[in-house]
Tab-separated table of C-alpha atoms and ligand atoms in Angstrom:
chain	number	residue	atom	x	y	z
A	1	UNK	CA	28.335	93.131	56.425
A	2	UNK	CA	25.403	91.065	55.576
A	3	UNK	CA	23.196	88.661	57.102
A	4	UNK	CA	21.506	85.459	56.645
A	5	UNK	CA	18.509	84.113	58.572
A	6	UNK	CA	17.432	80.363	59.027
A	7	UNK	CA	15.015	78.349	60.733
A	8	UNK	CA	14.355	74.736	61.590
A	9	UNK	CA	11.085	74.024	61.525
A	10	UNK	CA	10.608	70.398	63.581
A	11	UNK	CA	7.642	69.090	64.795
A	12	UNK	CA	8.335	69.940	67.851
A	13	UNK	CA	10.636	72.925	68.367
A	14	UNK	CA	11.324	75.960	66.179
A	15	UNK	CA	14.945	77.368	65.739
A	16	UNK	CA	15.856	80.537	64.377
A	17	UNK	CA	19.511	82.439	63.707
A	18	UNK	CA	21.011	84.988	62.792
A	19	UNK	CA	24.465	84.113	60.839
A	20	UNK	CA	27.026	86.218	59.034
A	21	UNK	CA	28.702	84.897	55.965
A	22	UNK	CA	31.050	82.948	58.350
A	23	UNK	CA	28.566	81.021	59.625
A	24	UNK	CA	29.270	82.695	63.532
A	25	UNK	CA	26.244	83.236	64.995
A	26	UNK	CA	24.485	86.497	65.802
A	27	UNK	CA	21.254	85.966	67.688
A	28	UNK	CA	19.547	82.459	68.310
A	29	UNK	CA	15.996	81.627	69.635
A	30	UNK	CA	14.061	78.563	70.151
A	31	UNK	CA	10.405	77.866	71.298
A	32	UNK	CA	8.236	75.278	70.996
A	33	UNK	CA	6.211	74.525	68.033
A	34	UNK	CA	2.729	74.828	68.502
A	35	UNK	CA	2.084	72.058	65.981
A	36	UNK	CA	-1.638	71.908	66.628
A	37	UNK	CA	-2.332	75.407	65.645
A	38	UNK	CA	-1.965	74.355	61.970
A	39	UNK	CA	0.157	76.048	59.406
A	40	UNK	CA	-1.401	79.754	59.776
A	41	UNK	CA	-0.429	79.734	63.739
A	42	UNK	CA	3.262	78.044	62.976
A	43	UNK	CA	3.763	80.210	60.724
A	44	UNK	CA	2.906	83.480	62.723
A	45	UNK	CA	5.759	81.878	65.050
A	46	UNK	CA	8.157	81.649	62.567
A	47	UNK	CA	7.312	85.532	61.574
A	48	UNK	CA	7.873	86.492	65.423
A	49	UNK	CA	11.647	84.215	65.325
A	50	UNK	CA	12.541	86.289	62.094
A	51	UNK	CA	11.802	89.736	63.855
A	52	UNK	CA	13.530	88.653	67.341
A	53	UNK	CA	16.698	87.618	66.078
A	54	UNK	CA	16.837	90.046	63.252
A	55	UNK	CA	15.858	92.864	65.730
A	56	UNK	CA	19.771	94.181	66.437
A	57	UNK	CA	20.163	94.556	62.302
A	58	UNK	CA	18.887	96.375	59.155
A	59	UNK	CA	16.816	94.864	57.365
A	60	UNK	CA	18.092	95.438	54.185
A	61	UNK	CA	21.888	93.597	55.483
A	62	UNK	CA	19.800	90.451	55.442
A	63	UNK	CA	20.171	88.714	52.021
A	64	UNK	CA	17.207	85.990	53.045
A	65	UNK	CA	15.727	83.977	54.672
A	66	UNK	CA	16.506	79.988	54.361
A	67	UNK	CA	13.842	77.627	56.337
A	68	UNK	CA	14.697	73.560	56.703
A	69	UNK	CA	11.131	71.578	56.793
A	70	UNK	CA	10.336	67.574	57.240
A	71	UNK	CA	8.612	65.687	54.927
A	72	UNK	CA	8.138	66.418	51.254
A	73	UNK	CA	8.322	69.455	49.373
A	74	UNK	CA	9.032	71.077	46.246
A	75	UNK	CA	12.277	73.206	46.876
A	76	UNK	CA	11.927	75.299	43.587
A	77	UNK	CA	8.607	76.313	44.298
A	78	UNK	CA	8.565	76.374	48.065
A	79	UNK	CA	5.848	74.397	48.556
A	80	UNK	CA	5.714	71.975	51.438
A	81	UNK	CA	4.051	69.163	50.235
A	82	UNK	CA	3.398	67.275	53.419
A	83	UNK	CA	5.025	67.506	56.829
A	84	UNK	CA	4.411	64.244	58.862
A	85	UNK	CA	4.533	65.669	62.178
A	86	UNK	CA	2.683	69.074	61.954
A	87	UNK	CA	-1.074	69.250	61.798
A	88	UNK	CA	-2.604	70.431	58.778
A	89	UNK	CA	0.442	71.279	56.646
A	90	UNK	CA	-0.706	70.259	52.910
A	91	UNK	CA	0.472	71.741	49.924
A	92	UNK	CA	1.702	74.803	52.036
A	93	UNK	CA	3.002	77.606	49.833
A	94	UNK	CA	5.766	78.625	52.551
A	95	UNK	CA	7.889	80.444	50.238
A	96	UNK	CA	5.423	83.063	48.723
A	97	UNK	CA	3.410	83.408	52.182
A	98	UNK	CA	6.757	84.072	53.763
A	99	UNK	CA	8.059	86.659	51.310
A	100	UNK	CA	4.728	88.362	51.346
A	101	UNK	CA	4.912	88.793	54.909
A	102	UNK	CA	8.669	89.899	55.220
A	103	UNK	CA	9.440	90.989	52.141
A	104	UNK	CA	12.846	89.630	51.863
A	105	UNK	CA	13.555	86.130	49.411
A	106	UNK	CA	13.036	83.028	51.403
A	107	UNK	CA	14.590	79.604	50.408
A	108	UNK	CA	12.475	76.406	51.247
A	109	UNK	CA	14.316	72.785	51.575
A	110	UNK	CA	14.314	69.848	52.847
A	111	UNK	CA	15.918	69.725	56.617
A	112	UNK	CA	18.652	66.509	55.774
A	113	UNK	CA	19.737	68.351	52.907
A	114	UNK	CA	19.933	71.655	54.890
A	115	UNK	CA	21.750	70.373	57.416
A	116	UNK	CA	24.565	68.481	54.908
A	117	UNK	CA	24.886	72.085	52.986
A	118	UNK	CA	25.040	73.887	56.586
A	119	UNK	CA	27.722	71.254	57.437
A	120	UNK	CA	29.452	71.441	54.075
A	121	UNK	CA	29.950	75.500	54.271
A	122	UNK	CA	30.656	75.712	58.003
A	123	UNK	CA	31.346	72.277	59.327
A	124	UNK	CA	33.598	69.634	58.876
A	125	UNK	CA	32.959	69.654	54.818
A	126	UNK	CA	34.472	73.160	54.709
A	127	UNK	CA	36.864	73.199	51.464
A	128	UNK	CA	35.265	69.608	49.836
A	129	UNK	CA	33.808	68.910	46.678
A	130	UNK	CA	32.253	65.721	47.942
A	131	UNK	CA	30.724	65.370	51.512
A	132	UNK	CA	28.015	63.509	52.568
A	133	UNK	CA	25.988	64.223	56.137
A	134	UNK	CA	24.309	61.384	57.546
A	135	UNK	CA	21.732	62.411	60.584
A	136	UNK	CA	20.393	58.992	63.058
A	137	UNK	CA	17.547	59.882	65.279
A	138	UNK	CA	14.209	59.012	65.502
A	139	UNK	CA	14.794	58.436	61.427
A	140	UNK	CA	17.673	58.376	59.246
A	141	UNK	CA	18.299	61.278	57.034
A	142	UNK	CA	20.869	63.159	54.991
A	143	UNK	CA	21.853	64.805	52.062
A	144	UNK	CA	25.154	64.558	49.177
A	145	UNK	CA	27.252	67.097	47.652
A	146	UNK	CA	29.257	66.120	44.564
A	147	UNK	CA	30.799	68.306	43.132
A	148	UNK	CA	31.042	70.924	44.900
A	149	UNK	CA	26.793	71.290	44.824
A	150	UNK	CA	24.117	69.835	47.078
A	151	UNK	CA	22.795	67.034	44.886
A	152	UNK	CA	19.145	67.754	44.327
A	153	UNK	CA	17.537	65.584	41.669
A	154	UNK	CA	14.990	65.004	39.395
A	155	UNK	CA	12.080	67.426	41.806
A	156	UNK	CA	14.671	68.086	43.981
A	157	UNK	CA	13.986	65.007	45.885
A	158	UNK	CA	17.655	63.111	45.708
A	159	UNK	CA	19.802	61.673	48.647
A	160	UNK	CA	17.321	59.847	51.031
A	161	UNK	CA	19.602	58.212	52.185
A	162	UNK	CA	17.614	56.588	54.673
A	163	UNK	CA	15.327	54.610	52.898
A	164	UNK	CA	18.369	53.062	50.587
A	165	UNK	CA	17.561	49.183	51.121
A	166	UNK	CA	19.750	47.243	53.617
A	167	UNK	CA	18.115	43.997	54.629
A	168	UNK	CA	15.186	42.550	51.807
A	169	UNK	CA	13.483	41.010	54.290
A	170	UNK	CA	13.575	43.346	57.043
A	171	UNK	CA	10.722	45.062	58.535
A	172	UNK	CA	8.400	47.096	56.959
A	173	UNK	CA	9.549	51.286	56.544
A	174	UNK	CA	7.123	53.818	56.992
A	175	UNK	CA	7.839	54.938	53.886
A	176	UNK	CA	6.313	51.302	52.634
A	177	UNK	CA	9.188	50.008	51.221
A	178	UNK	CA	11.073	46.351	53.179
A	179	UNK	CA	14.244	46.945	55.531
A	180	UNK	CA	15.502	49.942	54.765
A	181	UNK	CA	18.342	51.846	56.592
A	182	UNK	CA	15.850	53.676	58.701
A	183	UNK	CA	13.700	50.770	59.603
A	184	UNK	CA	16.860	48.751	60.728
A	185	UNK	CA	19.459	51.171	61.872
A	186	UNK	CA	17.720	54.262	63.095
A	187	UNK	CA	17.435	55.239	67.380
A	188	UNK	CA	13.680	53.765	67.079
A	189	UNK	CA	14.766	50.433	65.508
A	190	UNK	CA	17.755	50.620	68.489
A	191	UNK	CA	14.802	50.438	70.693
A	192	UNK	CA	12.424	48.481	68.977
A	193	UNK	CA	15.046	45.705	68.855
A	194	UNK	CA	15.640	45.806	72.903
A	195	UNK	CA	11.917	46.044	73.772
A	196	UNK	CA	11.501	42.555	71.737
A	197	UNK	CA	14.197	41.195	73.576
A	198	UNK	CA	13.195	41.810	77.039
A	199	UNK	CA	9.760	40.855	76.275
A	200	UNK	CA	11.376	37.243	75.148
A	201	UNK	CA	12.903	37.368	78.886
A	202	UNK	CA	16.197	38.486	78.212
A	203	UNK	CA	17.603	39.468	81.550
A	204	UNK	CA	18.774	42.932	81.283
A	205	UNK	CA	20.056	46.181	83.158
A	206	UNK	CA	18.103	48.332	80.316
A	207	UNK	CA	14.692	47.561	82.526
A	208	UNK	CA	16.282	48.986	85.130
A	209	UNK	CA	17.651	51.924	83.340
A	210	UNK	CA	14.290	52.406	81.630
A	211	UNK	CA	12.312	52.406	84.955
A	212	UNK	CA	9.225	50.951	83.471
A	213	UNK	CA	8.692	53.774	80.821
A	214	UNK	CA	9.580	52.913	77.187
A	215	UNK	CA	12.841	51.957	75.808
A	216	UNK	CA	14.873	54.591	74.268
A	217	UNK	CA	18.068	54.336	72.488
A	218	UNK	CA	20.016	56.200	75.524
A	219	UNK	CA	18.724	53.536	77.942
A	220	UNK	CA	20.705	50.401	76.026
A	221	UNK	CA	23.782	52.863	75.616
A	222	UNK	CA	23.633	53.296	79.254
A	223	UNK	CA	23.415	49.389	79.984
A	224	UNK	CA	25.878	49.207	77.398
A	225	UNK	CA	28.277	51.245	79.370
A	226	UNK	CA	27.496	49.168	82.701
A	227	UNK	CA	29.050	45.747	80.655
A	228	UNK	CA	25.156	44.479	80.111
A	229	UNK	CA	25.487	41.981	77.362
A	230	UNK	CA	22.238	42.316	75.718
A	231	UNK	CA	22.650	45.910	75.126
A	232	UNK	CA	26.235	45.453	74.289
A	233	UNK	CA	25.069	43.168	71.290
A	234	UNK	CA	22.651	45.152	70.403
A	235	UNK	CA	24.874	48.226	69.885
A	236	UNK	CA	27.162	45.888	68.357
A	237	UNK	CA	24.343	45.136	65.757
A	238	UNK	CA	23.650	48.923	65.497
A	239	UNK	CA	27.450	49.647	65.023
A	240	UNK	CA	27.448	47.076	62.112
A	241	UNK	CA	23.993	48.069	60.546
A	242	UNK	CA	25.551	51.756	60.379
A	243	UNK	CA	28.517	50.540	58.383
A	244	UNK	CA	26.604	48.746	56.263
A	245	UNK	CA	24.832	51.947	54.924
A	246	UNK	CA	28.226	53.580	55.221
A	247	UNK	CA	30.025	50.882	53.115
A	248	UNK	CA	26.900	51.575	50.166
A	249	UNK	CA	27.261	55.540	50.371
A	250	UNK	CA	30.871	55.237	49.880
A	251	UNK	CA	30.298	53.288	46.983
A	252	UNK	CA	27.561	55.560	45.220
A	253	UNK	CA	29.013	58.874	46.255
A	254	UNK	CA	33.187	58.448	46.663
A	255	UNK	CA	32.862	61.118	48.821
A	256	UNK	CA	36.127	62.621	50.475
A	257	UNK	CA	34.309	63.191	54.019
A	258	UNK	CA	31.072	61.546	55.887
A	259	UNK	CA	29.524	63.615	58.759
A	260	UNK	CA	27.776	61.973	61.248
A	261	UNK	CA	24.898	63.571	63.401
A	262	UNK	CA	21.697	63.060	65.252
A	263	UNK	CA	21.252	61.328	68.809
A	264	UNK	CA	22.441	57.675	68.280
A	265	UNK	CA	25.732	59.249	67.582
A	266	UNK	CA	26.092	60.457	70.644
A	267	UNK	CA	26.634	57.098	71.537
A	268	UNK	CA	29.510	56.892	69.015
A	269	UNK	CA	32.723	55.271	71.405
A	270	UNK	CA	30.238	52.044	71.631
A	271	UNK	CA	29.164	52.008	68.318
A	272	UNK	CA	32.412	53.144	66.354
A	273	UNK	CA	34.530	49.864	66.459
A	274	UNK	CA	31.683	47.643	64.766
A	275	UNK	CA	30.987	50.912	61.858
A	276	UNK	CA	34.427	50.694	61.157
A	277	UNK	CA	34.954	47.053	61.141
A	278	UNK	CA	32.827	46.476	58.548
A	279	UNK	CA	33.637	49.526	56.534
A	280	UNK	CA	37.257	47.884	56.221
A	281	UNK	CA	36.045	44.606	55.577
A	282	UNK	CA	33.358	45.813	52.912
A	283	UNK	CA	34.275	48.953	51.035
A	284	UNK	CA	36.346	48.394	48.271
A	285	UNK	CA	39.979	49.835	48.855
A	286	UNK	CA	40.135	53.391	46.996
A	287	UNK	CA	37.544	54.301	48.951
A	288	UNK	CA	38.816	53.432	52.468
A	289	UNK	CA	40.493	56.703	52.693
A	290	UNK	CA	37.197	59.025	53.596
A	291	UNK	CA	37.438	60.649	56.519
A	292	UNK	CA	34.327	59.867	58.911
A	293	UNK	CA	33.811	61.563	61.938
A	294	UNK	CA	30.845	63.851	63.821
A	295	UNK	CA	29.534	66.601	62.675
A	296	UNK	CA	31.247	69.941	64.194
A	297	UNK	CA	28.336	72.220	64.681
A	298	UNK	CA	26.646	69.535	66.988
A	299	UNK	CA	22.742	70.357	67.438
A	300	UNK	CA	22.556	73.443	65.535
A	301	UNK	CA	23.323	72.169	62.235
A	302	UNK	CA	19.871	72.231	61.191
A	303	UNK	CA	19.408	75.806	61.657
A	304	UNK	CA	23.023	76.780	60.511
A	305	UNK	CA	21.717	74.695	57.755
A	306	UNK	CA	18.539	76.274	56.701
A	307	UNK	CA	20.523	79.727	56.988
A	308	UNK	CA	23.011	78.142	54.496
A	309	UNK	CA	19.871	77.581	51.894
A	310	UNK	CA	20.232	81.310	50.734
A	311	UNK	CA	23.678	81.348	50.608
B	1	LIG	ZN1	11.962	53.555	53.985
């Protein structure tokens, strides 16, 4: 038998597994990332996660070591490039400090695109040759197969999905660029777009909801639930804004699935009408057929994901 291990490194927690080749899980620990300590202390965590859940095995029946990372990086080299959220990470050589340390080949990528491969092998892409995995949080992310292979890209930098332009003369992205997906469509833009609106004087049971802390994506699918009309058009608009990147991946990819994760689709009975909706009024008719639904593996595709890099 042999073993794979992964970890999700997010700015604020740390996931490790232990996976066979089935993708069934044998050991799984979390903690929090202690993001402040810079890369030398996050990385000292990570080392601790890869002896804890790799403690009931030997050594040499684990094949590697796959870790998913935010922000840019050079997958072939291992290098982590930047990561937004976690002080002091700059040009991080991941990959060679973490095969030094554990002596076993480590795998470095890019957490959309690990999730959409840990999908793809163990989730609902099992058996496709084109799948796409679409996450909606805080951001928007994902990554393609086609072909049968996680589409990478000139520097390994393909299928940001989220920053695909929806709306030229949206807000400003934090990537720079005007209305993309993210900046529209994403949990934060849910929010943003609520907050405006109550601070016109919309009446609304999101104030309520929110108890005088900041608007969060839950709150308006909460009010939405409770027949408030504001929120209700607002995850109307959401609904609708999803499609719209839907309709464009559909059209670039063909793919034969879409997988749909993150926390905005958690709210996906309010918001699935208007996605479809506009996906049947928009995408042209041979590619109607793709099957889009949530992911299966729920909130531990990341992890399953970064495992999956070494496979
Ligand atoms: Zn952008």
């Amino acid at each position: 038998m042999k073993y794979v291990i992964g970890i999700d490194l997010g700015g604020t927690q740390l996931r490790a597994v232990l996976i066979d080749h089935d993708g069934d899980i044998l050991a799984y620990q979390r903690t929090d990332t202690a993001a402040e300590s810079g890369p030398s202390g996050v990385i000292a965590q990570i080392d601790q996660l890869i002896n804890q859940v790799s403690a009931q095995v030997d050594r040499q029946q684990v094949l590697g070591i796959g870790v998913g990372t935010p922000g840019p990086l050079d997958p072939f080299t291992g290098v982590v490039l930047e990561a937004p959220n976690l002080h002091g990470w700059v040009n991080v050589p991941l990959k060679a400090i973490l095969e030094e340390r554990t002596s076993l080949p480590v795998h470095v990528g890019n957490d959309a695109n690990a999730a959409a491969l840990g999908e793809w092998r163990f989730g609902s892409g099992r058996g496709c040759q084109d799948f796409i995995y679409v996450t909606i949080s805080t951001g928007i992310g994902g990554g393609v197969v086609s072909n049968g292979k996680l589409l990478l890209g000139h520097k390994g930098i393909a299928g940001e999905v989220g920053h695909m332009t929806i709306q030229t003369d949206g807000p400003v992205c934090g990537c720079g660029n005007i209305g993309c997906w993210e900046v529209v469509a994403s949990g934060t833009a849910l929010a943003r777009g609520a907050t405006a609106a109550l601070q016109r004087g919309h009446p609304s049971l999101i104030n309520d909801i929110a108890a005088g802390g900041p608007i969060e994506g839950w709150h308006i699918a909460a009010a939405a639930e409770r027949g408030d009309s504001l929120a209700q058009t607002l995850m109307r608009r959401e609904g609708e804004l999803i499609g719209v990147g839907l309709v464009n991946l559909l059209h670039l990819y063909a793919p034969e699935r879409i997988a749909l994760g993150g926390g905005v689709t958690k709210s996906m009975a309010l918001l699935e009408p208007y996605m479809r909706s506009i996906i049947a009024e928009r995408a042209m008719r041979p590619y109607q057929d793709a099957v889009i639904e949530l992911t299966t593996l729920g909130d531990r595709v990341g992890v399953i994901g970064a495992a999956a890099l070494v496979l």
